[in-house]
PDB file of N, CA and C in Angstrom:
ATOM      1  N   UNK A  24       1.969 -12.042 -18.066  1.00 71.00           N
ATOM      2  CA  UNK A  24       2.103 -10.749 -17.434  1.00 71.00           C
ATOM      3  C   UNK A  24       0.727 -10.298 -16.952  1.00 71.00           C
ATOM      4  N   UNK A  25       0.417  -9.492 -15.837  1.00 77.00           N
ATOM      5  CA  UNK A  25      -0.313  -9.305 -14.918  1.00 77.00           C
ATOM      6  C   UNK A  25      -1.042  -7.927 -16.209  1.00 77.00           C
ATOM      7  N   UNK A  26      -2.489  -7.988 -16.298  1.00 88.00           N
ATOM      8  CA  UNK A  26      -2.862  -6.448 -16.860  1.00 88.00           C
ATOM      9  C   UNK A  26      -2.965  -5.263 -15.259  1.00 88.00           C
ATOM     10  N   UNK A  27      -2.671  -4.377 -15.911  1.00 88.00           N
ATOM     11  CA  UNK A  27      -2.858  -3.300 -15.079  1.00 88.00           C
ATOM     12  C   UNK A  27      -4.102  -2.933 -13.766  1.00 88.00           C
ATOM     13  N   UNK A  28      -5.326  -3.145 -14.557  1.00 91.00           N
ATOM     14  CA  UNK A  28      -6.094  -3.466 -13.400  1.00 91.00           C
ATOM     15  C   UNK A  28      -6.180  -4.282 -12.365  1.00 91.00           C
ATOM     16  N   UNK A  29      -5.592  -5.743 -12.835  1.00 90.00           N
ATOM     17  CA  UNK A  29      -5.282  -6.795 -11.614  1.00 90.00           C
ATOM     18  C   UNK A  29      -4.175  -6.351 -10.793  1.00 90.00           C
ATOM     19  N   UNK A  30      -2.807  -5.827 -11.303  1.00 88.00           N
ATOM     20  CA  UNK A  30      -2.112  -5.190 -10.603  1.00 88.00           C
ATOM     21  C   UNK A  30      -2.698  -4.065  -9.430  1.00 88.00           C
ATOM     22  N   UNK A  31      -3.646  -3.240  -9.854  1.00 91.00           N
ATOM     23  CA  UNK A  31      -4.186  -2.465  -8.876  1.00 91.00           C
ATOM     24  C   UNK A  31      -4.837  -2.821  -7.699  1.00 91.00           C
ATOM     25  N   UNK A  32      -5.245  -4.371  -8.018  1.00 92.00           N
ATOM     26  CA  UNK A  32      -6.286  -4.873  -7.007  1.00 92.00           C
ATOM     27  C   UNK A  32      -5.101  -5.668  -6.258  1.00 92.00           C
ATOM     28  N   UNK A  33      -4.113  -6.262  -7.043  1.00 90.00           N
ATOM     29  CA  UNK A  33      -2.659  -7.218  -6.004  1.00 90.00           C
ATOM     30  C   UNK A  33      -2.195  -6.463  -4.867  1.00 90.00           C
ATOM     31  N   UNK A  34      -1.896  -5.163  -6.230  1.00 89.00           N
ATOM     32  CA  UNK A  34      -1.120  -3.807  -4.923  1.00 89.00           C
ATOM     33  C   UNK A  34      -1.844  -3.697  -3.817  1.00 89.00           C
ATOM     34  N   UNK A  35      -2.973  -3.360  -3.907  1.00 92.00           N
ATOM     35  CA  UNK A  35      -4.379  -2.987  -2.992  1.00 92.00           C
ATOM     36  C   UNK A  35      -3.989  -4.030  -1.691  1.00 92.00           C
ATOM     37  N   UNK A  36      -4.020  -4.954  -1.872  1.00 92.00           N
ATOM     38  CA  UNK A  36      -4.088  -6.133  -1.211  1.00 92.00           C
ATOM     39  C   UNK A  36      -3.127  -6.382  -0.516  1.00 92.00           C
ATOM     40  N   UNK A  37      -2.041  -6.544  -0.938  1.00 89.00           N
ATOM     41  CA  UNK A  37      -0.669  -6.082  -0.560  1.00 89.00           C
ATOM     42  C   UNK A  37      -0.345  -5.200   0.599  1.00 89.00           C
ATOM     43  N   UNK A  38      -0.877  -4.227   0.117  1.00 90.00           N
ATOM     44  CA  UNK A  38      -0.480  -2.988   0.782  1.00 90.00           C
ATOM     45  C   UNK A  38      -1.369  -2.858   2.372  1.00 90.00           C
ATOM     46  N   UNK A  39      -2.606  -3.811   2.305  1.00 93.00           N
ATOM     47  CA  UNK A  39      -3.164  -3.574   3.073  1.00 93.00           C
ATOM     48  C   UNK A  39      -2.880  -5.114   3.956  1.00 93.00           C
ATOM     49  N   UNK A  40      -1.984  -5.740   3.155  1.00 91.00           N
ATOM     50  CA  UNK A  40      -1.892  -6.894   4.112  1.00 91.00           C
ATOM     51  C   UNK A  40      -0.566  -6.455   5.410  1.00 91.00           C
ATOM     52  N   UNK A  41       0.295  -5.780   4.420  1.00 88.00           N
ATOM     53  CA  UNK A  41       1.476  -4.969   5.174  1.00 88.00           C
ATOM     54  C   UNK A  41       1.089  -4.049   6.235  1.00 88.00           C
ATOM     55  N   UNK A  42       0.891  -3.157   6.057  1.00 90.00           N
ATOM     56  CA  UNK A  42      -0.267  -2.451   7.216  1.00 90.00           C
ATOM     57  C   UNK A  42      -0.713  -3.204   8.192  1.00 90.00           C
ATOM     58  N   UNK A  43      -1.562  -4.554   7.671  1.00 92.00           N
ATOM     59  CA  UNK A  43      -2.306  -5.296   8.761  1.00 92.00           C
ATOM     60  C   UNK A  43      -1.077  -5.843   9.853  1.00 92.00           C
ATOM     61  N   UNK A  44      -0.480  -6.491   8.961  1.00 88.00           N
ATOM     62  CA  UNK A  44       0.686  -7.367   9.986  1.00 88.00           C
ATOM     63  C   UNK A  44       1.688  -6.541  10.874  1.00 88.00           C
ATOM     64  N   UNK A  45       1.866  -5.074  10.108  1.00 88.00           N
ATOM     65  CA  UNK A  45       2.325  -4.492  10.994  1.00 88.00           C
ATOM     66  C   UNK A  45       1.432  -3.632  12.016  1.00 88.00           C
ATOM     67  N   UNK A  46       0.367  -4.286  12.502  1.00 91.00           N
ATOM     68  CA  UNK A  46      -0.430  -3.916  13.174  1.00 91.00           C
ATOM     69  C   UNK A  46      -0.874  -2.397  13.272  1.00 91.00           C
ATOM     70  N   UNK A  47      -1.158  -1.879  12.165  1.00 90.00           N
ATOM     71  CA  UNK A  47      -1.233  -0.549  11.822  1.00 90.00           C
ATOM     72  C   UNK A  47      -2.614  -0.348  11.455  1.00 90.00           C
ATOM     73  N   UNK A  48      -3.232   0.806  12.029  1.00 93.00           N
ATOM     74  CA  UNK A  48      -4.624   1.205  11.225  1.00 93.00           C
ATOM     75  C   UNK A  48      -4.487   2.029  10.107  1.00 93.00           C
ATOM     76  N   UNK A  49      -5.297   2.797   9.391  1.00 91.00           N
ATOM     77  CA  UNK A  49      -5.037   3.397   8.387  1.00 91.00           C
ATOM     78  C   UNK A  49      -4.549   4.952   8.921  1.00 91.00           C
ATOM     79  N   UNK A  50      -5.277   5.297   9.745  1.00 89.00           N
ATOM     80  CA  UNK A  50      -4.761   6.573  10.170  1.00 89.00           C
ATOM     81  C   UNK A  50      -3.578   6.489  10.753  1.00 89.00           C
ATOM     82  N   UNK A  51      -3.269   5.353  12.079  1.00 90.00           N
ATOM     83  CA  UNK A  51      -1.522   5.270  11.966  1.00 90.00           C
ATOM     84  C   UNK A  51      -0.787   5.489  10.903  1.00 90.00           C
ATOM     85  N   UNK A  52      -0.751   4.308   9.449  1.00 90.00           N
ATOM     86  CA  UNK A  52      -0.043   4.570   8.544  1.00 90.00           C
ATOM     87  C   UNK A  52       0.214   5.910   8.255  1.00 90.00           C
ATOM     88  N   UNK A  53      -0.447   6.826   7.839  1.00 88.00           N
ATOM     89  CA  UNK A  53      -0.944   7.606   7.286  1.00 88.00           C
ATOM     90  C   UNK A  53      -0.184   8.824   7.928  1.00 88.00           C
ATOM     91  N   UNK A  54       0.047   8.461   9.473  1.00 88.00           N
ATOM     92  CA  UNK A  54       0.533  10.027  10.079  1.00 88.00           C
ATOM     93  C   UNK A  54       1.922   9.346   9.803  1.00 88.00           C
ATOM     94  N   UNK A  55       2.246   8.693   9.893  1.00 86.00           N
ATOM     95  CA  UNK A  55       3.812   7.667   9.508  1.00 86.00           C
ATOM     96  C   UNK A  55       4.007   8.557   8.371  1.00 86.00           C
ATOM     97  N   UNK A  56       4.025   8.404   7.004  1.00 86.00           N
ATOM     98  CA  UNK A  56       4.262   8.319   6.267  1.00 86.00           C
ATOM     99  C   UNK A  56       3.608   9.615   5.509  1.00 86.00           C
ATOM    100  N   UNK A  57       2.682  10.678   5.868  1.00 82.00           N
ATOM    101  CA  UNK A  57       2.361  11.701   5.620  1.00 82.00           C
ATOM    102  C   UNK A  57       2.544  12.757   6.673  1.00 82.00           C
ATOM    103  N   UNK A  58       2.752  12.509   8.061  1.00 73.00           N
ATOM    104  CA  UNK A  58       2.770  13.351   9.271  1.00 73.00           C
ATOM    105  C   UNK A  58       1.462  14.146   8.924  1.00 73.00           C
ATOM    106  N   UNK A  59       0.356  13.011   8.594  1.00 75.00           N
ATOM    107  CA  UNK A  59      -0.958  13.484   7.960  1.00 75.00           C
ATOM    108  C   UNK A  59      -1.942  12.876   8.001  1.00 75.00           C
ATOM    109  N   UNK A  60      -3.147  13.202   8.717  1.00 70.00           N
ATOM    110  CA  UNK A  60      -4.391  11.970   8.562  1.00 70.00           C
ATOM    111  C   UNK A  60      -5.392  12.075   7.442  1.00 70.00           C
ATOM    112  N   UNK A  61      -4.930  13.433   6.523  1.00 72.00           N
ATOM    113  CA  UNK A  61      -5.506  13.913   5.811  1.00 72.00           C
ATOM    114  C   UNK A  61      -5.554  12.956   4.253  1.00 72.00           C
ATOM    115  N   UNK A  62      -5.083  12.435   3.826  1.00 75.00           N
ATOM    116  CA  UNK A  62      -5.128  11.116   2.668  1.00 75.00           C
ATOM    117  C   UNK A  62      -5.953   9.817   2.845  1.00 75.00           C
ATOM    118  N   UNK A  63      -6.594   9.816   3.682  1.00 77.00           N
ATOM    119  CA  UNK A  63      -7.498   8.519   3.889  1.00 77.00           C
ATOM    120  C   UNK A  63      -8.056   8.000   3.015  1.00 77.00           C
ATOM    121  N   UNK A  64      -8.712   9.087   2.183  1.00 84.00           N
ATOM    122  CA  UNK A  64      -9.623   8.563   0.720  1.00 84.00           C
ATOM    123  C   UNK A  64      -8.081   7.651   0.196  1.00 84.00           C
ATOM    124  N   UNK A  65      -6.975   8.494  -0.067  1.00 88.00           N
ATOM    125  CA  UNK A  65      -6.270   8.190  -1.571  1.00 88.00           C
ATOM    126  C   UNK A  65      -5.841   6.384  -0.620  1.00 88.00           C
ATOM    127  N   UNK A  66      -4.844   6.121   0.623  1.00 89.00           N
ATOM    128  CA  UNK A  66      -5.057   4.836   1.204  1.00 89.00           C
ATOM    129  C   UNK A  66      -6.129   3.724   1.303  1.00 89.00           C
ATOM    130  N   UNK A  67      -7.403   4.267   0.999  1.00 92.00           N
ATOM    131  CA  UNK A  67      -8.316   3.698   0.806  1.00 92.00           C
ATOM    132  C   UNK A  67      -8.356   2.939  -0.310  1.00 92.00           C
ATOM    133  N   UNK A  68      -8.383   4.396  -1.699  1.00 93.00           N
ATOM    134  CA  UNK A  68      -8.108   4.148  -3.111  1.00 93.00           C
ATOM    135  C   UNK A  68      -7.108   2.804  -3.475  1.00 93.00           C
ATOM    136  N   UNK A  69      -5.915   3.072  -2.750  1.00 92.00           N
ATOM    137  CA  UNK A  69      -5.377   2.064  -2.728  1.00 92.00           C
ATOM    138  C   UNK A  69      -5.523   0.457  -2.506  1.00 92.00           C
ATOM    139  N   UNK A  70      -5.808   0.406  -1.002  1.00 93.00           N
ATOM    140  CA  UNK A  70      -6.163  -0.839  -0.972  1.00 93.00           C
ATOM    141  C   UNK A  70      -7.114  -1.436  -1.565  1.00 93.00           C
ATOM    142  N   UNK A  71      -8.296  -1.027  -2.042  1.00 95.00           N
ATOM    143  CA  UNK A  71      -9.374  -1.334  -2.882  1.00 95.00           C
ATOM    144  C   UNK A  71      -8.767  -1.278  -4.156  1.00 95.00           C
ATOM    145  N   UNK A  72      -7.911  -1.188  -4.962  1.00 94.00           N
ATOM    146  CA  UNK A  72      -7.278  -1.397  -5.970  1.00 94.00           C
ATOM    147  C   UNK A  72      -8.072  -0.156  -7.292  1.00 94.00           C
ATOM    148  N   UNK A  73      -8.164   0.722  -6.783  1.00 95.00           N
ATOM    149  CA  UNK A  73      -8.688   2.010  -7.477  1.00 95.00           C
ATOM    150  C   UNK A  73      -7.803   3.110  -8.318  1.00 95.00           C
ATOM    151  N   UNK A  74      -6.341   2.573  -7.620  1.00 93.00           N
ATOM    152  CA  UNK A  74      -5.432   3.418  -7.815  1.00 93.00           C
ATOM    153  C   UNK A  74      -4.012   2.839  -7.285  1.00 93.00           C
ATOM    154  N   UNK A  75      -3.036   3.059  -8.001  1.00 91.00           N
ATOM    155  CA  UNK A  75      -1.627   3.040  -7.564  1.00 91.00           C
ATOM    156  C   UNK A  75      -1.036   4.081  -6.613  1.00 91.00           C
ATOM    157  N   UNK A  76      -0.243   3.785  -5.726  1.00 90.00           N
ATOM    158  CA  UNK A  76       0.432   4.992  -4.762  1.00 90.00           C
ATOM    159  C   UNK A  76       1.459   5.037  -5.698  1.00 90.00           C
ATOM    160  N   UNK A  77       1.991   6.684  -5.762  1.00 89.00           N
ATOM    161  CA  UNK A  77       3.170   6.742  -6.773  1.00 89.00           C
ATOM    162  C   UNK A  77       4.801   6.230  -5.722  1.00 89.00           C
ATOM    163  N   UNK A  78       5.583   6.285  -6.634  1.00 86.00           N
ATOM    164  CA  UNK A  78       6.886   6.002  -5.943  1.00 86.00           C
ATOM    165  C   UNK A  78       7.808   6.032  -4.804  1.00 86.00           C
ATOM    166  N   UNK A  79       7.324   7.695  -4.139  1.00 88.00           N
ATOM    167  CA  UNK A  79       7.719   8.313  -3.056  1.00 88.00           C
ATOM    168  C   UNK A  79       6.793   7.665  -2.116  1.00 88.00           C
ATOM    169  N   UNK A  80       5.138   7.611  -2.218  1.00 88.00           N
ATOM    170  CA  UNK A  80       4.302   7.242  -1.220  1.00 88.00           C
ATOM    171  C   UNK A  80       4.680   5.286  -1.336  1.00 88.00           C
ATOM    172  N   UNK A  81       4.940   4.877  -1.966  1.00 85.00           N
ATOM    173  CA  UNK A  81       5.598   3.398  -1.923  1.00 85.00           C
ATOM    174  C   UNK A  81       6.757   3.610  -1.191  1.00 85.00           C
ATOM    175  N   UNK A  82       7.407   4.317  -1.495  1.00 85.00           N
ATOM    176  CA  UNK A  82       8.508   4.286  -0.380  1.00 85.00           C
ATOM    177  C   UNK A  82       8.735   4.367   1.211  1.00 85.00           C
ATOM    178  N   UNK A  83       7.827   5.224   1.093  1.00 88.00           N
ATOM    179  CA  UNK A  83       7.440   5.439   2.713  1.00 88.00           C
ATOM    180  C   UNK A  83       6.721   4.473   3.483  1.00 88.00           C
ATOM    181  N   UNK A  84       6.020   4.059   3.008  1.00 86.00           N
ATOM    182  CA  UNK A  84       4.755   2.644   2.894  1.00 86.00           C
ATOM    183  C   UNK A  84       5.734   1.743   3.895  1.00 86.00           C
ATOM    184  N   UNK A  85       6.939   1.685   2.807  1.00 83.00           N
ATOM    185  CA  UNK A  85       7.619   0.377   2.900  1.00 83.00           C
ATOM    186  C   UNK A  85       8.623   0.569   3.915  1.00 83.00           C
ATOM    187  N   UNK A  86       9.105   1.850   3.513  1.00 84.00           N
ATOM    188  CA  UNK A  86      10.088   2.181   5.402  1.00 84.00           C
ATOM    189  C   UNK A  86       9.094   1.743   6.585  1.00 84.00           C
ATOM    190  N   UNK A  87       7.872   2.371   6.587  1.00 84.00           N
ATOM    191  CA  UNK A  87       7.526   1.891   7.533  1.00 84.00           C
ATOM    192  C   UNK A  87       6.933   0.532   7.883  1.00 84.00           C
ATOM    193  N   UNK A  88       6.785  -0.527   7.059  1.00 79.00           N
ATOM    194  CA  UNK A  88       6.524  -1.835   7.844  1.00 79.00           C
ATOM    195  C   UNK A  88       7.352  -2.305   7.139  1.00 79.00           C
ATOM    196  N   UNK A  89       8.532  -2.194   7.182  1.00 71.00           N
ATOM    197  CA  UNK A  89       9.868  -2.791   6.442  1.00 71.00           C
ATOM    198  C   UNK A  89      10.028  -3.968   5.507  1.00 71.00           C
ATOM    199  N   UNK A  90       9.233  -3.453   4.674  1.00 73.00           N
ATOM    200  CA  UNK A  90       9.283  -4.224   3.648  1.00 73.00           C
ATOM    201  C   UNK A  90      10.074  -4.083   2.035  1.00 73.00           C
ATOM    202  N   UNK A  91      10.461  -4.622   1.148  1.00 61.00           N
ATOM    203  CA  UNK A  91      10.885  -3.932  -0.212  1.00 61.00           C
ATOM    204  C   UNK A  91       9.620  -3.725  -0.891  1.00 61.00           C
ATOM    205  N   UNK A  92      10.302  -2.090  -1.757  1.00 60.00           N
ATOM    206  CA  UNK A  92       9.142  -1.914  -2.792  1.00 60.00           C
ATOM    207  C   UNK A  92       8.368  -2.473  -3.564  1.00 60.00           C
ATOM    208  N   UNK A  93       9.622  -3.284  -4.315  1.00 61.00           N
ATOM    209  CA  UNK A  93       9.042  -4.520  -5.619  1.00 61.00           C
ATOM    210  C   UNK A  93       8.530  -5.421  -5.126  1.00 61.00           C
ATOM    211  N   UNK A  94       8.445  -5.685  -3.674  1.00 68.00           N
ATOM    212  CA  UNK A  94       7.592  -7.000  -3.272  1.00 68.00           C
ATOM    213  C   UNK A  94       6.436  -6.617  -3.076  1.00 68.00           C
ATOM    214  N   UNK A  95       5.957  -5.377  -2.883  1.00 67.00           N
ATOM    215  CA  UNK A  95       4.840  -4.629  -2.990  1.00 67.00           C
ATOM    216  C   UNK A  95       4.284  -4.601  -4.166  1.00 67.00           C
ATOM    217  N   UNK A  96       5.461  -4.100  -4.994  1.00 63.00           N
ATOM    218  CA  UNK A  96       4.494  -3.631  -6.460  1.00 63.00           C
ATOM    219  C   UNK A  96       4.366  -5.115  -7.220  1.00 63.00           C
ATOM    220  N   UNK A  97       5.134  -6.388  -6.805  1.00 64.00           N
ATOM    221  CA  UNK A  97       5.690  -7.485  -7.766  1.00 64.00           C
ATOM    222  C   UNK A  97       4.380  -8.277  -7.205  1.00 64.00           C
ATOM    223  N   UNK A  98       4.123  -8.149  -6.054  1.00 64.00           N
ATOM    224  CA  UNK A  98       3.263  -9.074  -5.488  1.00 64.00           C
ATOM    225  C   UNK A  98       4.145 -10.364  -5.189  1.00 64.00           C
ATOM    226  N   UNK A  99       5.680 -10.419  -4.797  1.00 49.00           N
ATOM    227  CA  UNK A  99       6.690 -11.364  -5.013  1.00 49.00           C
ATOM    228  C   UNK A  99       6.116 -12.504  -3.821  1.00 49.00           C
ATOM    229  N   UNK A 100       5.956 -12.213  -2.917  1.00 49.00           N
ATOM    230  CA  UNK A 100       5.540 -12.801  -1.643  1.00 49.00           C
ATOM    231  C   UNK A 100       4.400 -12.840  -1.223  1.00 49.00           C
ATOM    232  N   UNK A 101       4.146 -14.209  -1.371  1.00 52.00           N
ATOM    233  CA  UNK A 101       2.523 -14.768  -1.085  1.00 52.00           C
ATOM    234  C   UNK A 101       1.706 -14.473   0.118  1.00 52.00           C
ATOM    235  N   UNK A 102       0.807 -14.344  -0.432  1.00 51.00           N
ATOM    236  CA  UNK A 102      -0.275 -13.050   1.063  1.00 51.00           C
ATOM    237  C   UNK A 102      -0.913 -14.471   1.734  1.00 51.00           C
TER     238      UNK A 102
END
């Protein structure tokens, strides 16, 4: 089983590989999924593996570059 900090850095990674492929910058994402450019630090936080996005902001994440949650949080699918 994965410890928690490596999880933060998978998610991180993850999250920013999704973004990438869906050819998204951070401030795109961001108005997507916040109708907000104002979270940059916490997306940041994220991909640098500093921090987890909670449930709702995973959700949105994932509506928008259509992906599933748990393959996000599972790291199921190889980057």
């Amino acid at each position: 089983m994965i410890d928690y900090e490596s999880r933060k850095v998978e998610t991180g990674k993850r999250i920013k590989y999704e973004r990438e492929k869906a050819g998204l910058s951070k401030k795109e994402l961001l108005v997507k999924i916040y109708m907000s450019e104002s979270s940059h630090k916490t997306l940041s936080s994220w991909e640098n593996g500093k921090s987890l996005p909670d449930l709702n902001s995973l959700a949105r994440m994932a509506a928008v570059v259509l992906v599933i949650c748990f393959a996000i949080m599972m790291n199921a699918l190889e980057i």
